[in-house]
CSV table of C-alpha atoms in Angstrom, one decimal:
chain,number,residue,atom,x,y,z
R,1,GLY,CA,103.6,110.0,76.9
R,2,TYR,CA,102.2,110.6,80.4
R,3,ARG,CA,103.0,106.8,81.8
R,4,SER,CA,106.0,106.7,80.4
R,5,TYR,CA,106.8,109.9,81.7
R,6,LEU,CA,105.6,108.3,85.2
R,7,ASP,CA,107.8,105.3,83.9
R,8,GLY,CA,110.4,107.5,84.3
R,9,VAL,CA,109.8,109.0,87.7
R,10,ARG,CA,109.7,105.5,89.5
R,11,ARG,CA,112.7,104.0,87.7
R,12,LYS,CA,114.6,107.7,89.0
R,13,LEU,CA,113.2,107.6,92.5
R,14,LEU,CA,114.5,103.5,92.5
R,15,SER,CA,118.0,104.2,91.2
R,16,LEU,CA,117.7,107.2,94.6
R,17,GLY,CA,117.6,103.5,96.4
R,18,PHE,CA,114.1,104.6,97.3
R,19,GLU,CA,111.2,101.7,97.8
R,20,GLU,CA,108.5,101.8,96.5
R,21,MET,CA,105.3,101.9,99.0
R,22,LYS,CA,102.0,100.5,97.4
R,23,GLY,CA,98.1,100.5,98.8
R,24,SER,CA,95.1,100.0,98.3
R,25,LEU,CA,92.9,102.6,96.7
R,26,VAL,CA,89.7,102.7,99.5
R,27,GLU,CA,91.5,103.4,102.8
R,28,THR,CA,90.2,103.8,106.3
R,29,GLU,CA,90.0,107.2,107.9
R,30,PHE,CA,92.2,106.4,110.4
R,31,TRP,CA,95.4,106.0,107.8
R,32,ASN,CA,94.1,108.5,106.3
R,33,MET,CA,93.5,111.0,108.9
R,34,ASP,CA,93.4,109.6,112.0
R,35,ALA,CA,97.7,108.4,112.2
R,36,LEU,CA,97.9,111.8,110.6
R,37,PHE,CA,97.5,113.7,113.4
R,38,MET,CA,94.3,115.7,111.9
R,39,PRO,CA,91.3,115.9,114.8
R,40,GLN,CA,88.0,114.3,114.0
R,41,PHE,CA,86.8,117.7,113.3
R,42,HIS,CA,89.0,118.9,110.7
R,43,SER,CA,87.3,120.4,107.0
R,44,ALA,CA,89.3,117.8,104.8
R,45,ARG,CA,86.8,115.5,106.3
R,46,ASP,CA,83.5,117.6,105.4
R,47,ILE,CA,81.8,115.1,102.6
R,48,HIS,CA,82.8,117.8,99.9
R,49,ASP,CA,86.6,117.0,100.5
R,50,ALA,CA,86.2,113.3,100.5
R,51,TYR,CA,85.1,110.4,98.4
R,52,TYR,CA,83.2,108.1,101.1
R,53,ILE,CA,82.1,104.6,100.7
R,54,LYS,CA,78.6,103.6,101.1
R,55,THR,CA,78.9,100.2,101.1
R,56,PRO,CA,80.3,98.9,103.0
R,57,ARG,CA,80.6,101.9,105.1
R,58,GLN,CA,82.9,100.9,107.5
R,59,ALA,CA,86.0,98.7,108.1
R,60,ARG,CA,85.3,95.4,109.9
R,61,THR,CA,88.2,96.0,112.8
R,62,THR,CA,90.2,98.1,114.2
R,63,GLU,CA,94.4,98.1,114.2
R,64,GLU,CA,95.3,97.3,117.7
R,65,PRO,CA,97.8,99.1,119.3
R,66,TYR,CA,97.8,101.8,116.8
R,67,TYR,CA,93.6,103.0,117.6
R,68,SER,CA,94.4,103.0,121.3
R,69,GLN,CA,97.6,104.6,121.0
R,70,VAL,CA,96.9,107.1,118.6
R,71,GLY,CA,93.0,108.3,120.1
R,72,ARG,CA,95.6,109.1,123.2
R,73,ALA,CA,97.7,111.0,121.0
R,74,HIS,CA,94.4,113.1,119.8
R,75,GLU,CA,93.2,113.5,122.9
R,76,ASP,CA,95.8,114.7,125.2
R,77,GLY,CA,98.8,114.1,123.0
R,78,GLY,CA,99.5,110.7,125.0
R,79,ASP,CA,103.7,109.5,125.7
R,80,THR,CA,104.7,112.4,122.2
R,81,GLY,CA,104.9,115.3,125.6
R,82,SER,CA,101.9,117.1,123.3
R,83,ARG,CA,98.9,118.4,125.4
R,84,GLY,CA,96.9,117.0,121.8
R,85,TRP,CA,93.4,118.2,120.3
R,86,ARG,CA,92.2,118.4,123.6
R,87,TYR,CA,88.3,116.9,122.2
R,88,PRO,CA,86.9,112.6,122.6
R,89,PHE,CA,88.4,111.0,120.6
R,90,ASP,CA,85.7,108.3,118.5
R,91,PRO,CA,86.8,104.9,117.1
R,92,ASP,CA,84.1,104.8,115.1
R,93,ARG,CA,84.7,107.0,113.3
R,94,SER,CA,88.3,106.0,112.6
R,95,ARG,CA,86.5,103.0,110.7
R,96,ARG,CA,84.6,104.9,108.0
R,97,LEU,CA,85.6,104.3,104.5
R,98,ILE,CA,86.2,106.7,101.6
R,99,LEU,CA,89.1,107.1,98.9
R,100,ARG,CA,92.3,108.0,99.1
R,101,THR,CA,92.4,111.5,99.7
R,102,GLN,CA,96.5,111.6,100.6
R,103,GLY,CA,99.8,109.0,99.6
R,104,THR,CA,100.6,109.9,103.1
R,105,ALA,CA,98.6,107.7,104.1
R,106,LEU,CA,100.7,105.3,102.4
R,107,SER,CA,103.5,106.8,105.0
R,108,ALA,CA,101.5,106.1,107.3
R,109,ARG,CA,101.7,102.4,107.1
R,110,THR,CA,105.0,102.0,106.1
R,111,LEU,CA,105.8,104.0,109.7
R,112,ALA,CA,103.2,101.2,111.6
R,113,ALA,CA,104.9,98.7,109.9
R,114,GLY,CA,108.9,98.9,110.6
R,115,PRO,CA,110.4,100.1,108.5
R,116,HIS,CA,114.2,100.6,108.2
R,117,ILE,CA,115.7,103.0,109.8
R,118,PRO,CA,117.8,104.5,107.8
R,119,GLY,CA,114.9,104.3,105.0
R,120,LYS,CA,114.1,106.2,102.0
R,121,TYR,CA,110.1,105.2,100.5
R,122,PHE,CA,108.5,106.4,97.9
R,123,ALA,CA,104.6,106.1,96.1
R,124,ILE,CA,103.7,107.0,92.6
R,125,ALA,CA,99.9,107.0,94.6
R,126,ARG,CA,96.4,108.0,92.6
R,127,CYS,CA,94.1,110.1,95.0
R,128,PHE,CA,90.3,111.7,95.0
R,129,ARG,CA,89.4,114.9,96.3
R,130,PRO,CA,86.2,116.1,95.2
R,131,ASP,CA,87.0,119.7,93.6
R,132,ASP,CA,86.0,121.9,90.2
R,133,VAL,CA,87.9,120.3,87.5
R,134,ASP,CA,90.0,123.3,85.7
R,135,ALA,CA,93.2,123.3,83.7
R,136,THR,CA,95.2,123.1,87.0
R,137,HIS,CA,92.9,120.7,89.5
R,138,ALA,CA,90.9,117.8,89.1
R,139,ALA,CA,88.7,115.1,91.1
R,140,ASP,CA,91.9,112.7,90.5
R,141,PHE,CA,95.2,113.0,90.9
R,142,ILE,CA,98.6,111.2,91.6
R,143,GLN,CA,101.0,111.9,93.8
R,144,VAL,CA,104.7,111.1,94.7
R,145,GLU,CA,104.5,110.5,98.3
R,146,GLY,CA,107.9,110.2,100.4
R,147,ILE,CA,109.6,109.8,103.4
R,148,VAL,CA,112.7,110.1,105.1
R,149,LEU,CA,114.1,108.8,107.9
R,150,GLY,CA,117.2,108.0,110.3
R,151,HIS,CA,119.1,109.8,112.9
R,152,SER,CA,120.7,112.6,111.0
R,153,ILE,CA,117.5,113.4,109.4
R,154,THR,CA,116.9,117.5,109.3
R,155,PHE,CA,114.5,119.7,107.5
R,156,ARG,CA,117.6,121.1,105.6
R,157,SER,CA,118.0,117.6,104.3
R,158,LEU,CA,114.0,118.0,102.8
R,159,LEU,CA,114.9,121.5,101.0
R,160,GLY,CA,117.5,119.4,98.9
R,161,LEU,CA,115.5,116.6,98.2
R,162,LEU,CA,112.7,118.6,97.2
R,163,LYS,CA,114.6,120.3,95.1
R,164,LEU,CA,116.4,117.9,93.2
R,165,PHE,CA,112.6,116.6,92.3
R,166,ALA,CA,111.4,120.0,91.4
R,167,LEU,CA,114.7,119.9,89.0
R,168,GLU,CA,115.2,116.0,88.6
R,169,ILE,CA,111.2,115.3,87.9
R,170,ALA,CA,109.6,119.0,87.0
R,171,GLN,CA,112.6,119.6,85.0
R,172,ALA,CA,111.9,123.2,87.0
R,173,LYS,CA,114.0,125.5,86.2
R,174,ASP,CA,112.8,128.0,88.7
R,175,VAL,CA,111.5,127.0,92.0
R,176,ARG,CA,110.8,128.3,95.4
R,177,TYR,CA,110.1,127.3,98.8
R,178,VAL,CA,106.5,129.5,101.1
R,179,PRO,CA,105.7,128.7,104.5
R,180,ASP,CA,103.2,126.2,104.5
R,181,TYR,CA,100.7,124.4,107.0
R,182,PHE,CA,99.7,121.2,107.7
R,183,PRO,CA,98.2,119.0,111.0
R,184,PHE,CA,101.0,116.8,110.7
R,185,THR,CA,104.2,118.9,110.2
R,186,GLU,CA,106.4,121.3,111.1
R,187,PRO,CA,108.2,123.2,110.2
R,188,SER,CA,106.0,122.6,107.0
R,189,VAL,CA,106.9,124.1,103.1
R,190,GLU,CA,104.6,124.5,100.2
R,191,LEU,CA,107.2,123.7,97.1
R,192,GLN,CA,105.9,126.3,93.8
R,193,ALA,CA,107.8,125.5,90.2
R,194,LYS,CA,107.7,128.5,87.5
R,195,HIS,CA,105.4,127.5,84.8
R,196,PRO,CA,106.6,128.5,81.7
R,197,THR,CA,103.3,129.7,80.7
R,198,ARG,CA,101.2,129.6,83.8
R,199,GLY,CA,103.5,131.4,86.3
R,200,TRP,CA,104.6,129.8,90.0
R,201,ILE,CA,101.9,127.0,90.4
R,202,GLU,CA,102.3,124.5,94.0
R,203,LEU,CA,104.0,121.4,93.2
R,204,GLY,CA,102.6,120.1,97.3
R,205,GLY,CA,103.6,120.5,100.7
R,206,ALA,CA,106.3,119.0,103.0
R,207,GLY,CA,107.7,119.4,106.0
R,208,LEU,CA,108.8,117.3,109.5
R,209,PHE,CA,106.3,114.7,110.4
R,210,ARG,CA,105.6,115.5,114.3
R,211,PRO,CA,106.4,113.2,117.1
R,212,GLU,CA,102.2,112.9,117.6
R,213,LEU,CA,101.9,110.9,114.1
R,214,THR,CA,105.3,108.6,114.3
R,215,ARG,CA,106.1,108.4,117.9
R,216,PRO,CA,102.0,106.4,118.3
R,217,LEU,CA,103.5,104.5,114.9
R,218,GLY,CA,106.0,103.2,117.0
R,219,VAL,CA,109.2,105.0,115.3
R,220,ASP,CA,111.5,107.6,117.3
R,221,VAL,CA,113.4,108.9,114.8
R,222,PRO,CA,113.3,112.5,113.0
R,223,VAL,CA,110.9,111.0,109.5
R,224,ILE,CA,111.1,114.0,106.4
R,225,ALA,CA,107.8,113.9,104.2
R,226,TRP,CA,106.4,115.0,101.2
R,227,GLY,CA,103.7,115.1,98.6
R,228,LEU,CA,104.0,116.2,95.1
R,229,GLY,CA,101.2,116.4,92.3
R,230,VAL,CA,103.2,114.7,89.9
R,231,ASP,CA,100.3,115.6,87.7
R,232,ARG,CA,101.5,119.3,87.6
R,233,MET,CA,105.0,118.4,87.7
R,234,ALA,CA,104.7,116.9,84.0
R,235,MET,CA,102.9,120.1,83.0
R,236,VAL,CA,106.4,121.6,83.8
R,237,ALA,CA,108.4,118.8,82.1
R,238,LEU,CA,106.4,118.6,79.2
R,239,GLY,CA,105.5,122.1,78.6
R,240,ILE,CA,101.6,121.4,79.1
R,241,ASP,CA,99.4,124.5,80.1
R,242,ASP,CA,96.6,122.5,81.0
R,243,ILE,CA,96.7,118.8,83.5
R,244,ARG,CA,93.6,117.8,81.8
R,245,HIS,CA,95.6,117.3,78.4
R,246,LEU,CA,97.7,114.4,80.3
R,247,PHE,CA,94.6,112.8,79.9
R,248,SER,CA,93.2,113.4,76.3
R,249,ALA,CA,91.4,111.6,74.5
R,250,ASP,CA,92.7,113.5,70.9
R,251,LEU,CA,94.9,111.0,69.7
R,252,ASP,CA,96.6,113.4,66.8
R,253,PHE,CA,97.6,115.5,70.5
R,254,VAL,CA,99.1,112.4,72.0
R,255,ARG,CA,101.3,110.6,68.7
R,256,ASN,CA,102.4,114.5,68.8
R,257,GLU,CA,103.5,115.5,72.1
R,258,LYS,CA,106.5,114.8,73.2
């Protein structure tokens, strides 16, 4: 059922020429948040919005030169042309270990590792956030994360890709774009699809990475990025009206669903 759907998503992205990104479920605050230009006072760093590792509490080392370059971007913009967030960056906090809250952490690591230019990358990433479980929310979820970088990449390129994903992966007949905000993209957009019984549901967010993110990681070309909830895309594609059914222990349900 759901596993075969995910395998199909992977095959489609590989056939489109994307390279797959992989990484650990346990991540540092640095790659999960700092490298994404999320300030250390951001609400997403609250204990109620991320699962923090109790033992060990921190990574042993900092990965230079990225820690220093990202820290300068936070404090005063560094050489990005920005004023930064105007606060004293704490590199010690960057080493805190958490369960990955977003697939964008993999994109940050890929940018720092010297990606191909032009290049296309994706990940099917399991992520974790404390959340009240209901028909469209779960405490762990799977994101289809992706980035495309190159000299000719624009926001229009992103909108075209998002529509392709909604049609091909979510098999959605009706899609729309809604303005959104993220600390690490500008402009930003939310992709929504119309579910047959639940109406318009959010599939995920996307945008053009800000230079405060890309330049400290050594990338000087435009980068478009998206993080789409593949669980919700599967709800639309498979005609399921409750996200919990994707992980059902009811064998009759699993056998009989398409």
